[in-house]
Amino acid sequence: MSSKSIQIVAFNNPYPANFGGAIDMFYKIKALTQLGVKIDLHVFYDDRANFEELETLCETIYRYKRQKHIAKHFSFLPFSVKTRQSQLLVDRLKANAAPIFIESLRCCGMLINANFKQNVAVRNHNIEHNYSWGLSKSETHPLRKLAHYIEGKKQKKFEAILNKADLLFNISYSEHAYFSKTYNPKSVFLPAFQGYKSITSKPGRGEYALYHGDLTTADNLKSAQFLITVFKDLDFPLVIAGSNLPKSLLELIQKYNTISFVKVTEQEELTKLIENAHINTLYSFQESGTKLKVFTALFNGRHCILNKNMVDDAKILSVCEVAETKKAYQNAVRELISKQFSLTEERKVALANYKDIENAKIIVENLL
């Protein structure tokens, strides 16, 4: 067992692990703990205030409530950064000799004026300005659309702060290439942490296709609307699952007998839907290297159709049906409707790089 220590600065509460960034952070913490690494966790949070599970994994947890006053939108800094600044955080980090692991550019405001004696690493979850501009393109509300665009402009300018880090851990191949080329610190490819230890996909056939996501976000809502246009012409049921259903999407769903909504509030409910679906449908209008719902589908589900915005790992893409247009998506569905599912060696190989313990060792070897 290791006697090493690390200080992690999280942009949100990693628990519950029910969205992409939280999943990566939570299972990273869990894997490092299993390697014997002692963790001091610093968390910026909004309304996610349940830390009980994390308290069993970390030595100490320091909480910092985000200050999201509207005036912070008028700073030269990105709103996502300005609301995550704390002198108390800086003082605590400096008082501890352990290396610092910063989750996301959003927490890098601490690097503006502070110089740390210990090594500092940044985990790049996205190319943040591309993510914000993607949200802007998907958003229909004029004010939110403008806000996301301006946020992206600020993030692009602020991104140069990464040169003050010693190490960059990048979550996808495309983003790894970008950060390696653009910034001076050593870049290391660190695949997504996702919590699955084995593939549990059921053989055989399911009776519906499934799309799931947070339907209050612009990209997921737009993707759900796209998939409705795909399935409205097909004689195969589509189930859309989420914790909230916007009125505009409800009105669209009600037009078609083969399309339905299922409200899910617990992970176990969603897992059952994924396991029993014949096809897990994934789509995004945002170019972002890795979306973790891909792994949820491949570790737990049968057939998977997606577009390349979901993931940039060639091995993962090779075990899915890739469809970019409505016509291509419909053709992929028609091809899979009658196709029995059986787990292939190709899927096992493709998912072999996504083992949390092995990926935690990458952090230990490069930072601790």
Short mmCIF file of the C-alpha atoms (twelve columns), coordinates in Angstrom:
data_MODEL
# 
_entry.id   MODEL 
# 
loop_
_atom_site.group_PDB 
_atom_site.id 
_atom_site.type_symbol 
_atom_site.label_atom_id 
_atom_site.label_alt_id 
_atom_site.label_comp_id 
_atom_site.label_asym_id 
_atom_site.label_seq_id 
_atom_site.Cartn_x 
_atom_site.Cartn_y 
_atom_site.Cartn_z 
_atom_site.pdbx_PDB_model_num 
ATOM 1   C CA . MET A 1   0.000   0.000   0.000   1 
ATOM 2   C CA . SER A 2   1.078   3.574   -0.719  1 
ATOM 3   C CA . SER A 3   1.684   6.200   1.981   1 
ATOM 4   C CA . LYS A 4   1.393   9.020   -0.548  1 
ATOM 5   C CA . SER A 5   -0.922  12.020  -0.225  1 
ATOM 6   C CA . ILE A 6   -2.686  14.322  -2.658  1 
ATOM 7   C CA . GLN A 7   -4.789  17.484  -2.464  1 
ATOM 8   C CA . ILE A 8   -7.698  17.474  -4.925  1 
ATOM 9   C CA . VAL A 9   -9.633  20.633  -5.821  1 
ATOM 10  C CA . ALA A 10  -13.059 19.691  -7.246  1 
ATOM 11  C CA . PHE A 11  -15.253 22.047  -9.288  1 
ATOM 12  C CA . ASN A 12  -18.414 20.432  -7.843  1 
ATOM 13  C CA . ASN A 13  -19.353 17.822  -5.282  1 
ATOM 14  C CA . PRO A 14  -18.365 14.484  -6.871  1 
ATOM 15  C CA . TYR A 15  -21.199 12.702  -5.032  1 
ATOM 16  C CA . PRO A 16  -23.622 11.473  -6.098  1 
ATOM 17  C CA . ALA A 17  -21.800 10.400  -9.255  1 
ATOM 18  C CA . ASN A 18  -24.721 11.135  -11.559 1 
ATOM 19  C CA . PHE A 19  -23.243 13.340  -14.283 1 
ATOM 20  C CA . GLY A 20  -20.089 13.119  -16.376 1 
ATOM 21  C CA . GLY A 21  -17.711 15.304  -14.374 1 
ATOM 22  C CA . ALA A 22  -18.899 13.908  -11.036 1 
ATOM 23  C CA . ILE A 23  -18.484 10.334  -12.272 1 
ATOM 24  C CA . ASP A 24  -14.881 10.957  -13.320 1 
ATOM 25  C CA . MET A 25  -14.040 12.734  -10.041 1 
ATOM 26  C CA . PHE A 26  -15.788 10.304  -7.688  1 
ATOM 27  C CA . TYR A 27  -14.336 7.102   -9.147  1 
ATOM 28  C CA . LYS A 28  -10.906 8.725   -9.391  1 
ATOM 29  C CA . ILE A 29  -11.052 9.431   -5.653  1 
ATOM 30  C CA . LYS A 30  -12.235 5.890   -4.998  1 
ATOM 31  C CA . ALA A 31  -9.440  4.330   -7.090  1 
ATOM 32  C CA . LEU A 32  -6.723  6.477   -5.514  1 
ATOM 33  C CA . THR A 33  -8.010  5.510   -2.074  1 
ATOM 34  C CA . GLN A 34  -7.856  1.836   -3.045  1 
ATOM 35  C CA . LEU A 35  -4.189  2.385   -3.914  1 
ATOM 36  C CA . GLY A 36  -3.626  3.725   -0.401  1 
ATOM 37  C CA . VAL A 37  -3.329  7.390   -1.382  1 
ATOM 38  C CA . LYS A 38  -4.477  9.798   1.342   1 
ATOM 39  C CA . ILE A 39  -6.752  12.500  -0.030  1 
ATOM 40  C CA . ASP A 40  -7.482  16.004  1.230   1 
ATOM 41  C CA . LEU A 41  -10.478 17.123  -0.824  1 
ATOM 42  C CA . HIS A 42  -11.426 20.749  -1.482  1 
ATOM 43  C CA . VAL A 43  -14.881 21.145  -3.033  1 
ATOM 44  C CA . PHE A 44  -16.668 24.077  -4.618  1 
ATOM 45  C CA . TYR A 45  -20.378 23.315  -4.463  1 
ATOM 46  C CA . ASP A 46  -23.836 24.774  -5.113  1 
ATOM 47  C CA . ASP A 47  -26.792 22.689  -3.922  1 
ATOM 48  C CA . ARG A 48  -25.047 19.283  -3.889  1 
ATOM 49  C CA . ALA A 49  -24.295 19.191  -0.161  1 
ATOM 50  C CA . ASN A 50  -24.208 15.453  0.638   1 
ATOM 51  C CA . PHE A 51  -20.618 14.548  1.552   1 
ATOM 52  C CA . GLU A 52  -21.225 11.426  3.657   1 
ATOM 53  C CA . GLU A 53  -19.907 8.940   1.076   1 
ATOM 54  C CA . LEU A 54  -16.829 11.066  0.404   1 
ATOM 55  C CA . GLU A 55  -16.098 11.309  4.129   1 
ATOM 56  C CA . THR A 56  -15.435 7.554   4.131   1 
ATOM 57  C CA . LEU A 57  -12.848 7.993   1.362   1 
ATOM 58  C CA . CYS A 58  -11.008 11.221  2.214   1 
ATOM 59  C CA . GLU A 59  -8.830  12.306  5.124   1 
ATOM 60  C CA . THR A 60  -10.413 15.743  5.216   1 
ATOM 61  C CA . ILE A 61  -13.024 17.596  3.165   1 
ATOM 62  C CA . TYR A 62  -13.077 21.378  2.871   1 
ATOM 63  C CA . ARG A 63  -16.221 22.947  1.440   1 
ATOM 64  C CA . TYR A 64  -16.418 26.262  -0.430  1 
ATOM 65  C CA . LYS A 65  -19.857 27.582  -1.345  1 
ATOM 66  C CA . ARG A 66  -19.795 29.188  -4.793  1 
ATOM 67  C CA . GLN A 67  -20.614 32.893  -4.778  1 
ATOM 68  C CA . LYS A 68  -22.759 33.251  -7.889  1 
ATOM 69  C CA . HIS A 69  -23.763 36.894  -7.653  1 
ATOM 70  C CA . ILE A 70  -24.870 38.302  -11.000 1 
ATOM 71  C CA . ALA A 71  -22.116 40.939  -10.829 1 
ATOM 72  C CA . LYS A 72  -19.532 38.194  -11.341 1 
ATOM 73  C CA . HIS A 73  -20.739 37.887  -14.954 1 
ATOM 74  C CA . PHE A 74  -19.156 41.292  -15.587 1 
ATOM 75  C CA . SER A 75  -15.628 40.204  -14.642 1 
ATOM 76  C CA . PHE A 76  -12.890 39.748  -17.233 1 
ATOM 77  C CA . LEU A 77  -12.568 36.236  -15.800 1 
ATOM 78  C CA . PRO A 78  -14.992 33.499  -16.890 1 
ATOM 79  C CA . PHE A 79  -18.014 33.237  -14.586 1 
ATOM 80  C CA . SER A 80  -17.132 29.561  -14.043 1 
ATOM 81  C CA . VAL A 81  -13.728 30.670  -12.694 1 
ATOM 82  C CA . LYS A 82  -14.714 33.868  -10.862 1 
ATOM 83  C CA . THR A 83  -17.243 31.944  -8.740  1 
ATOM 84  C CA . ARG A 84  -14.579 29.444  -7.703  1 
ATOM 85  C CA . GLN A 85  -11.955 31.691  -6.134  1 
ATOM 86  C CA . SER A 86  -11.010 31.490  -2.458  1 
ATOM 87  C CA . GLN A 87  -8.017  32.853  -0.575  1 
ATOM 88  C CA . LEU A 88  -8.770  30.373  2.188   1 
ATOM 89  C CA . LEU A 89  -8.345  27.558  -0.341  1 
ATOM 90  C CA . VAL A 90  -4.954  28.931  -1.405  1 
ATOM 91  C CA . ASP A 91  -3.796  29.237  2.201   1 
ATOM 92  C CA . ARG A 92  -4.843  25.674  3.003   1 
ATOM 93  C CA . LEU A 93  -3.134  24.272  -0.081  1 
ATOM 94  C CA . LYS A 94  0.103   26.074  0.727   1 
ATOM 95  C CA . ALA A 95  0.038   24.780  4.313   1 
ATOM 96  C CA . ASN A 96  0.053   21.189  3.042   1 
ATOM 97  C CA . ALA A 97  3.114   19.825  1.233   1 
ATOM 98  C CA . ALA A 98  1.158   17.259  -0.816  1 
ATOM 99  C CA . PRO A 99  0.907   17.723  -4.612  1 
ATOM 100 C CA . ILE A 100 -2.183  19.514  -5.918  1 
ATOM 101 C CA . PHE A 101 -4.610  18.003  -8.441  1 
ATOM 102 C CA . ILE A 102 -6.991  20.630  -9.887  1 
ATOM 103 C CA . GLU A 103 -10.190 19.370  -11.484 1 
ATOM 104 C CA . SER A 104 -10.837 21.513  -14.565 1 
ATOM 105 C CA . LEU A 105 -9.840  24.938  -15.797 1 
ATOM 106 C CA . ARG A 106 -12.825 26.168  -13.771 1 
ATOM 107 C CA . CYS A 107 -10.794 25.822  -10.560 1 
ATOM 108 C CA . CYS A 108 -7.621  27.442  -11.920 1 
ATOM 109 C CA . GLY A 109 -8.358  30.933  -10.589 1 
ATOM 110 C CA . MET A 110 -6.125  29.965  -7.671  1 
ATOM 111 C CA . LEU A 111 -3.133  29.968  -10.048 1 
ATOM 112 C CA . ILE A 112 -3.467  33.650  -11.020 1 
ATOM 113 C CA . ASN A 113 -1.575  35.185  -8.110  1 
ATOM 114 C CA . ALA A 114 -0.391  32.178  -6.088  1 
ATOM 115 C CA . ASN A 115 2.862   30.295  -6.543  1 
ATOM 116 C CA . PHE A 116 2.987   26.812  -5.044  1 
ATOM 117 C CA . LYS A 117 6.128   24.979  -3.964  1 
ATOM 118 C CA . GLN A 118 4.602   21.554  -4.583  1 
ATOM 119 C CA . ASN A 119 3.736   20.143  -8.018  1 
ATOM 120 C CA . VAL A 120 0.418   21.216  -9.499  1 
ATOM 121 C CA . ALA A 121 -1.567  19.192  -12.038 1 
ATOM 122 C CA . VAL A 122 -4.746  20.137  -13.914 1 
ATOM 123 C CA . ARG A 123 -7.296  17.590  -15.096 1 
ATOM 124 C CA . ASN A 124 -8.772  18.863  -18.358 1 
ATOM 125 C CA . HIS A 125 -12.344 17.572  -18.565 1 
ATOM 126 C CA . ASN A 126 -12.989 19.504  -21.781 1 
ATOM 127 C CA . ILE A 127 -11.606 22.207  -23.972 1 
ATOM 128 C CA . GLU A 128 -13.821 24.513  -21.957 1 
ATOM 129 C CA . HIS A 129 -14.376 27.237  -24.550 1 
ATOM 130 C CA . ASN A 130 -15.459 24.658  -27.139 1 
ATOM 131 C CA . TYR A 131 -17.876 23.230  -24.568 1 
ATOM 132 C CA . SER A 132 -19.378 26.656  -23.858 1 
ATOM 133 C CA . TRP A 133 -19.655 27.508  -27.550 1 
ATOM 134 C CA . GLY A 134 -21.361 24.167  -28.103 1 
ATOM 135 C CA . LEU A 135 -23.884 25.060  -25.417 1 
ATOM 136 C CA . SER A 136 -24.386 28.412  -27.128 1 
ATOM 137 C CA . LYS A 137 -25.164 26.735  -30.450 1 
ATOM 138 C CA . SER A 138 -27.674 24.362  -28.852 1 
ATOM 139 C CA . GLU A 139 -29.354 27.005  -26.686 1 
ATOM 140 C CA . THR A 140 -32.539 28.629  -27.993 1 
ATOM 141 C CA . HIS A 141 -32.995 31.311  -25.304 1 
ATOM 142 C CA . PRO A 142 -31.262 34.473  -26.655 1 
ATOM 143 C CA . LEU A 143 -29.822 35.652  -23.341 1 
ATOM 144 C CA . ARG A 144 -28.458 32.221  -22.332 1 
ATOM 145 C CA . LYS A 145 -27.126 31.758  -25.863 1 
ATOM 146 C CA . LEU A 146 -25.180 35.026  -25.583 1 
ATOM 147 C CA . ALA A 147 -23.989 34.203  -22.059 1 
ATOM 148 C CA . HIS A 148 -22.505 30.864  -23.145 1 
ATOM 149 C CA . TYR A 149 -20.787 32.509  -26.116 1 
ATOM 150 C CA . ILE A 150 -19.215 35.244  -23.974 1 
ATOM 151 C CA . GLU A 151 -18.187 32.663  -21.367 1 
ATOM 152 C CA . GLY A 152 -16.394 30.707  -24.102 1 
ATOM 153 C CA . LYS A 153 -14.502 33.817  -25.231 1 
ATOM 154 C CA . LYS A 154 -13.356 34.450  -21.663 1 
ATOM 155 C CA . GLN A 155 -12.395 30.794  -21.155 1 
ATOM 156 C CA . LYS A 156 -10.298 30.753  -24.320 1 
ATOM 157 C CA . LYS A 157 -8.330  33.787  -23.130 1 
ATOM 158 C CA . PHE A 158 -7.998  32.483  -19.568 1 
ATOM 159 C CA . GLU A 159 -6.793  29.056  -20.717 1 
ATOM 160 C CA . ALA A 160 -3.175  30.318  -20.888 1 
ATOM 161 C CA . ILE A 161 -3.145  29.951  -17.084 1 
ATOM 162 C CA . LEU A 162 -2.446  26.257  -17.738 1 
ATOM 163 C CA . ASN A 163 1.187   27.212  -18.378 1 
ATOM 164 C CA . LYS A 164 1.498   27.782  -14.608 1 
ATOM 165 C CA . ALA A 165 0.803   24.094  -13.932 1 
ATOM 166 C CA . ASP A 166 3.484   21.395  -13.901 1 
ATOM 167 C CA . LEU A 167 1.357   18.673  -15.458 1 
ATOM 168 C CA . LEU A 168 -1.818  18.334  -17.527 1 
ATOM 169 C CA . PHE A 169 -3.982  15.201  -17.395 1 
ATOM 170 C CA . ASN A 170 -6.232  15.045  -20.470 1 
ATOM 171 C CA . ILE A 171 -9.412  12.966  -20.741 1 
ATOM 172 C CA . SER A 172 -9.610  12.279  -24.494 1 
ATOM 173 C CA . TYR A 173 -7.285  11.733  -27.437 1 
ATOM 174 C CA . SER A 174 -8.287  14.888  -29.329 1 
ATOM 175 C CA . GLU A 175 -8.017  17.063  -26.238 1 
ATOM 176 C CA . HIS A 176 -4.699  15.461  -25.342 1 
ATOM 177 C CA . ALA A 177 -3.367  16.409  -28.787 1 
ATOM 178 C CA . TYR A 178 -4.660  19.974  -28.357 1 
ATOM 179 C CA . PHE A 179 -3.207  20.572  -24.880 1 
ATOM 180 C CA . SER A 180 0.096   18.877  -25.751 1 
ATOM 181 C CA . LYS A 181 0.541   21.170  -28.736 1 
ATOM 182 C CA . THR A 182 -0.748  24.396  -27.184 1 
ATOM 183 C CA . TYR A 183 0.779   24.525  -23.690 1 
ATOM 184 C CA . ASN A 184 4.192   23.977  -22.114 1 
ATOM 185 C CA . PRO A 185 3.546   21.594  -19.180 1 
ATOM 186 C CA . LYS A 186 3.950   17.878  -19.677 1 
ATOM 187 C CA . SER A 187 0.689   16.383  -20.973 1 
ATOM 188 C CA . VAL A 188 -0.464  12.899  -19.978 1 
ATOM 189 C CA . PHE A 189 -3.432  11.036  -21.440 1 
ATOM 190 C CA . LEU A 190 -5.612  9.920   -18.529 1 
ATOM 191 C CA . PRO A 191 -8.775  8.084   -19.640 1 
ATOM 192 C CA . ALA A 192 -12.103 8.686   -17.972 1 
ATOM 193 C CA . PHE A 193 -12.864 7.052   -14.639 1 
ATOM 194 C CA . GLN A 194 -16.288 5.414   -14.770 1 
ATOM 195 C CA . GLY A 195 -16.696 2.914   -11.923 1 
ATOM 196 C CA . TYR A 196 -17.370 -0.251  -13.913 1 
ATOM 197 C CA . LYS A 197 -15.246 -3.318  -13.204 1 
ATOM 198 C CA . SER A 198 -16.840 -5.730  -15.665 1 
ATOM 199 C CA . ILE A 199 -19.175 -5.802  -18.657 1 
ATOM 200 C CA . THR A 200 -22.681 -6.926  -17.680 1 
ATOM 201 C CA . SER A 201 -24.439 -6.571  -21.059 1 
ATOM 202 C CA . LYS A 202 -27.239 -9.121  -21.475 1 
ATOM 203 C CA . PRO A 203 -27.248 -11.360 -24.561 1 
ATOM 204 C CA . GLY A 204 -30.313 -11.592 -26.764 1 
ATOM 205 C CA . ARG A 205 -32.831 -8.946  -27.665 1 
ATOM 206 C CA . GLY A 206 -34.684 -6.054  -26.023 1 
ATOM 207 C CA . GLU A 207 -37.984 -4.479  -26.992 1 
ATOM 208 C CA . TYR A 208 -37.113 -0.783  -27.207 1 
ATOM 209 C CA . ALA A 209 -34.426 1.800   -27.912 1 
ATOM 210 C CA . LEU A 210 -33.348 4.132   -25.114 1 
ATOM 211 C CA . TYR A 211 -32.112 7.694   -24.886 1 
ATOM 212 C CA . HIS A 212 -31.276 9.110   -21.452 1 
ATOM 213 C CA . GLY A 213 -29.847 12.354  -20.154 1 
ATOM 214 C CA . ASP A 214 -30.418 15.572  -18.260 1 
ATOM 215 C CA . LEU A 215 -33.102 17.060  -20.492 1 
ATOM 216 C CA . THR A 216 -32.757 20.496  -18.911 1 
ATOM 217 C CA . THR A 217 -29.407 21.005  -20.684 1 
ATOM 218 C CA . ALA A 218 -29.573 22.467  -24.175 1 
ATOM 219 C CA . ASP A 219 -27.489 19.801  -25.916 1 
ATOM 220 C CA . ASN A 220 -29.379 16.856  -24.409 1 
ATOM 221 C CA . LEU A 221 -32.721 18.465  -25.209 1 
ATOM 222 C CA . LYS A 222 -31.672 19.111  -28.811 1 
ATOM 223 C CA . SER A 223 -30.358 15.527  -29.101 1 
ATOM 224 C CA . ALA A 224 -33.640 14.114  -27.776 1 
ATOM 225 C CA . GLN A 225 -35.532 16.186  -30.330 1 
ATOM 226 C CA . PHE A 226 -33.254 14.855  -33.080 1 
ATOM 227 C CA . LEU A 227 -33.852 11.246  -32.004 1 
ATOM 228 C CA . ILE A 228 -37.610 11.804  -32.045 1 
ATOM 229 C CA . THR A 229 -37.301 12.807  -35.715 1 
ATOM 230 C CA . VAL A 230 -35.346 9.590   -36.275 1 
ATOM 231 C CA . PHE A 231 -37.821 7.254   -34.570 1 
ATOM 232 C CA . LYS A 232 -41.112 8.884   -35.577 1 
ATOM 233 C CA . ASP A 233 -40.805 7.169   -38.965 1 
ATOM 234 C CA . LEU A 234 -39.720 3.794   -37.538 1 
ATOM 235 C CA . ASP A 235 -41.880 0.983   -36.184 1 
ATOM 236 C CA . PHE A 236 -39.748 0.506   -33.067 1 
ATOM 237 C CA . PRO A 237 -40.343 2.051   -29.631 1 
ATOM 238 C CA . LEU A 238 -38.094 4.812   -28.312 1 
ATOM 239 C CA . VAL A 239 -37.997 5.436   -24.566 1 
ATOM 240 C CA . ILE A 240 -36.621 8.788   -23.423 1 
ATOM 241 C CA . ALA A 241 -35.531 8.771   -19.780 1 
ATOM 242 C CA . GLY A 242 -34.616 11.596  -17.446 1 
ATOM 243 C CA . SER A 243 -35.405 13.205  -14.120 1 
ATOM 244 C CA . ASN A 244 -37.154 16.199  -15.693 1 
ATOM 245 C CA . LEU A 245 -39.237 16.605  -18.838 1 
ATOM 246 C CA . PRO A 246 -39.472 20.080  -20.411 1 
ATOM 247 C CA . LYS A 247 -42.937 21.006  -21.631 1 
ATOM 248 C CA . SER A 248 -41.718 21.464  -25.212 1 
ATOM 249 C CA . LEU A 249 -40.393 17.891  -25.304 1 
ATOM 250 C CA . LEU A 250 -43.541 16.468  -23.689 1 
ATOM 251 C CA . GLU A 251 -45.674 18.070  -26.404 1 
ATOM 252 C CA . LEU A 252 -43.429 16.539  -29.080 1 
ATOM 253 C CA . ILE A 253 -43.447 13.061  -27.504 1 
ATOM 254 C CA . GLN A 254 -47.236 13.049  -27.230 1 
ATOM 255 C CA . LYS A 255 -47.548 13.247  -31.012 1 
ATOM 256 C CA . TYR A 256 -46.204 9.703   -31.506 1 
ATOM 257 C CA . ASN A 257 -47.513 6.399   -30.159 1 
ATOM 258 C CA . THR A 258 -44.134 4.665   -30.308 1 
ATOM 259 C CA . ILE A 259 -42.250 7.316   -28.303 1 
ATOM 260 C CA . SER A 260 -42.584 7.609   -24.524 1 
ATOM 261 C CA . PHE A 261 -40.962 9.238   -21.505 1 
ATOM 262 C CA . VAL A 262 -39.912 7.470   -18.302 1 
ATOM 263 C CA . LYS A 263 -39.048 9.545   -15.249 1 
ATOM 264 C CA . VAL A 264 -35.987 8.204   -13.415 1 
ATOM 265 C CA . THR A 265 -34.706 9.529   -10.110 1 
ATOM 266 C CA . GLU A 266 -32.439 6.662   -9.021  1 
ATOM 267 C CA . GLN A 267 -29.387 5.201   -10.759 1 
ATOM 268 C CA . GLU A 268 -30.763 1.677   -10.319 1 
ATOM 269 C CA . GLU A 269 -33.837 2.578   -12.384 1 
ATOM 270 C CA . LEU A 270 -31.696 3.945   -15.193 1 
ATOM 271 C CA . THR A 271 -29.366 0.928   -15.130 1 
ATOM 272 C CA . LYS A 272 -32.332 -1.429  -15.595 1 
ATOM 273 C CA . LEU A 273 -33.568 0.594   -18.556 1 
ATOM 274 C CA . ILE A 274 -30.090 0.475   -20.122 1 
ATOM 275 C CA . GLU A 275 -29.680 -3.258  -19.500 1 
ATOM 276 C CA . ASN A 276 -33.068 -4.160  -20.975 1 
ATOM 277 C CA . ALA A 277 -32.958 -1.894  -24.021 1 
ATOM 278 C CA . HIS A 278 -32.191 -3.450  -27.377 1 
ATOM 279 C CA . ILE A 279 -30.441 -0.289  -28.590 1 
ATOM 280 C CA . ASN A 280 -28.871 2.488   -26.549 1 
ATOM 281 C CA . THR A 281 -29.031 5.670   -28.607 1 
ATOM 282 C CA . LEU A 282 -26.493 8.427   -28.027 1 
ATOM 283 C CA . TYR A 283 -26.111 11.722  -29.850 1 
ATOM 284 C CA . SER A 284 -24.556 15.117  -29.233 1 
ATOM 285 C CA . PHE A 285 -24.302 18.369  -31.149 1 
ATOM 286 C CA . GLN A 286 -21.299 19.364  -29.025 1 
ATOM 287 C CA . GLU A 287 -17.821 18.286  -29.990 1 
ATOM 288 C CA . SER A 288 -16.332 17.055  -26.735 1 
ATOM 289 C CA . GLY A 289 -13.753 14.296  -26.533 1 
ATOM 290 C CA . THR A 290 -15.454 11.894  -24.099 1 
ATOM 291 C CA . LYS A 291 -19.026 11.730  -22.777 1 
ATOM 292 C CA . LEU A 292 -19.228 9.194   -20.000 1 
ATOM 293 C CA . LYS A 293 -22.705 7.911   -20.858 1 
ATOM 294 C CA . VAL A 294 -20.951 6.006   -23.679 1 
ATOM 295 C CA . PHE A 295 -19.326 3.769   -21.073 1 
ATOM 296 C CA . THR A 296 -22.570 3.350   -19.157 1 
ATOM 297 C CA . ALA A 297 -24.108 2.014   -22.377 1 
ATOM 298 C CA . LEU A 298 -21.200 -0.243  -23.355 1 
ATOM 299 C CA . PHE A 299 -20.571 -1.760  -19.920 1 
ATOM 300 C CA . ASN A 300 -24.271 -2.366  -19.213 1 
ATOM 301 C CA . GLY A 301 -26.199 -2.337  -22.475 1 
ATOM 302 C CA . ARG A 302 -26.610 -4.167  -25.770 1 
ATOM 303 C CA . HIS A 303 -26.280 -2.445  -29.146 1 
ATOM 304 C CA . CYS A 304 -25.138 1.167   -29.232 1 
ATOM 305 C CA . ILE A 305 -25.594 3.846   -31.893 1 
ATOM 306 C CA . LEU A 306 -23.807 7.188   -31.546 1 
ATOM 307 C CA . ASN A 307 -22.166 10.001  -33.457 1 
ATOM 308 C CA . LYS A 308 -18.508 10.972  -33.258 1 
ATOM 309 C CA . ASN A 309 -19.161 13.926  -30.957 1 
ATOM 310 C CA . MET A 310 -19.771 11.400  -28.169 1 
ATOM 311 C CA . VAL A 311 -16.268 9.902   -28.064 1 
ATOM 312 C CA . ASP A 312 -13.026 10.064  -30.057 1 
ATOM 313 C CA . ASP A 313 -11.533 6.690   -29.115 1 
ATOM 314 C CA . ALA A 314 -11.274 4.712   -32.379 1 
ATOM 315 C CA . LYS A 315 -11.609 1.360   -30.586 1 
ATOM 316 C CA . ILE A 316 -14.802 2.484   -28.862 1 
ATOM 317 C CA . LEU A 317 -16.222 3.796   -32.132 1 
ATOM 318 C CA . SER A 318 -15.430 0.472   -33.831 1 
ATOM 319 C CA . VAL A 319 -17.764 -1.463  -31.487 1 
ATOM 320 C CA . CYS A 320 -20.664 0.942   -31.986 1 
ATOM 321 C CA . GLU A 321 -22.791 1.876   -34.975 1 
ATOM 322 C CA . VAL A 322 -21.713 5.393   -35.961 1 
ATOM 323 C CA . ALA A 323 -24.389 7.618   -37.496 1 
ATOM 324 C CA . GLU A 324 -24.167 11.351  -38.066 1 
ATOM 325 C CA . THR A 325 -27.379 12.086  -40.010 1 
ATOM 326 C CA . LYS A 326 -31.050 11.244  -39.585 1 
ATOM 327 C CA . LYS A 327 -30.972 8.865   -42.559 1 
ATOM 328 C CA . ALA A 328 -27.821 7.093   -41.373 1 
ATOM 329 C CA . TYR A 329 -29.284 6.783   -37.873 1 
ATOM 330 C CA . GLN A 330 -32.515 5.280   -39.213 1 
ATOM 331 C CA . ASN A 331 -30.549 2.794   -41.311 1 
ATOM 332 C CA . ALA A 332 -28.511 1.755   -38.257 1 
ATOM 333 C CA . VAL A 333 -31.687 1.213   -36.212 1 
ATOM 334 C CA . ARG A 334 -33.289 -0.866  -38.977 1 
ATOM 335 C CA . GLU A 335 -30.148 -3.019  -39.197 1 
ATOM 336 C CA . LEU A 336 -30.073 -3.673  -35.432 1 
ATOM 337 C CA . ILE A 337 -33.799 -4.213  -34.757 1 
ATOM 338 C CA . SER A 338 -33.692 -7.928  -35.564 1 
ATOM 339 C CA . LYS A 339 -30.048 -8.511  -34.633 1 
ATOM 340 C CA . GLN A 340 -29.482 -10.546 -31.481 1 
ATOM 341 C CA . PHE A 341 -26.815 -9.139  -29.194 1 
ATOM 342 C CA . SER A 342 -23.806 -11.115 -28.015 1 
ATOM 343 C CA . LEU A 343 -20.747 -9.720  -26.277 1 
ATOM 344 C CA . THR A 344 -17.731 -9.613  -28.608 1 
ATOM 345 C CA . GLU A 345 -14.010 -9.766  -27.929 1 
ATOM 346 C CA . GLU A 346 -13.763 -6.424  -29.723 1 
ATOM 347 C CA . ARG A 347 -15.913 -4.724  -27.073 1 
ATOM 348 C CA . LYS A 348 -13.861 -6.310  -24.287 1 
ATOM 349 C CA . VAL A 349 -10.637 -5.019  -25.868 1 
ATOM 350 C CA . ALA A 350 -12.072 -1.557  -26.506 1 
ATOM 351 C CA . LEU A 351 -13.083 -1.152  -22.857 1 
ATOM 352 C CA . ALA A 352 -9.840  -2.588  -21.448 1 
ATOM 353 C CA . ASN A 353 -8.215  0.886   -21.320 1 
ATOM 354 C CA . TYR A 354 -10.916 2.088   -18.954 1 
ATOM 355 C CA . LYS A 355 -9.873  0.367   -15.735 1 
ATOM 356 C CA . ASP A 356 -9.994  2.788   -12.828 1 
ATOM 357 C CA . ILE A 357 -7.195  1.272   -10.750 1 
ATOM 358 C CA . GLU A 358 -4.766  1.200   -13.675 1 
ATOM 359 C CA . ASN A 359 -5.616  4.789   -14.538 1 
ATOM 360 C CA . ALA A 360 -5.175  5.890   -10.924 1 
ATOM 361 C CA . LYS A 361 -1.653  4.471   -11.144 1 
ATOM 362 C CA . ILE A 362 -0.963  6.971   -13.950 1 
ATOM 363 C CA . ILE A 363 -1.611  9.799   -11.474 1 
ATOM 364 C CA . VAL A 364 0.575   8.192   -8.825  1 
ATOM 365 C CA . GLU A 365 3.456   7.592   -11.243 1 
ATOM 366 C CA . ASN A 366 3.415   11.092  -12.733 1 
ATOM 367 C CA . LEU A 367 2.433   13.361  -9.830  1 
ATOM 368 C CA . LEU A 368 3.054   11.711  -6.456  1 
# 
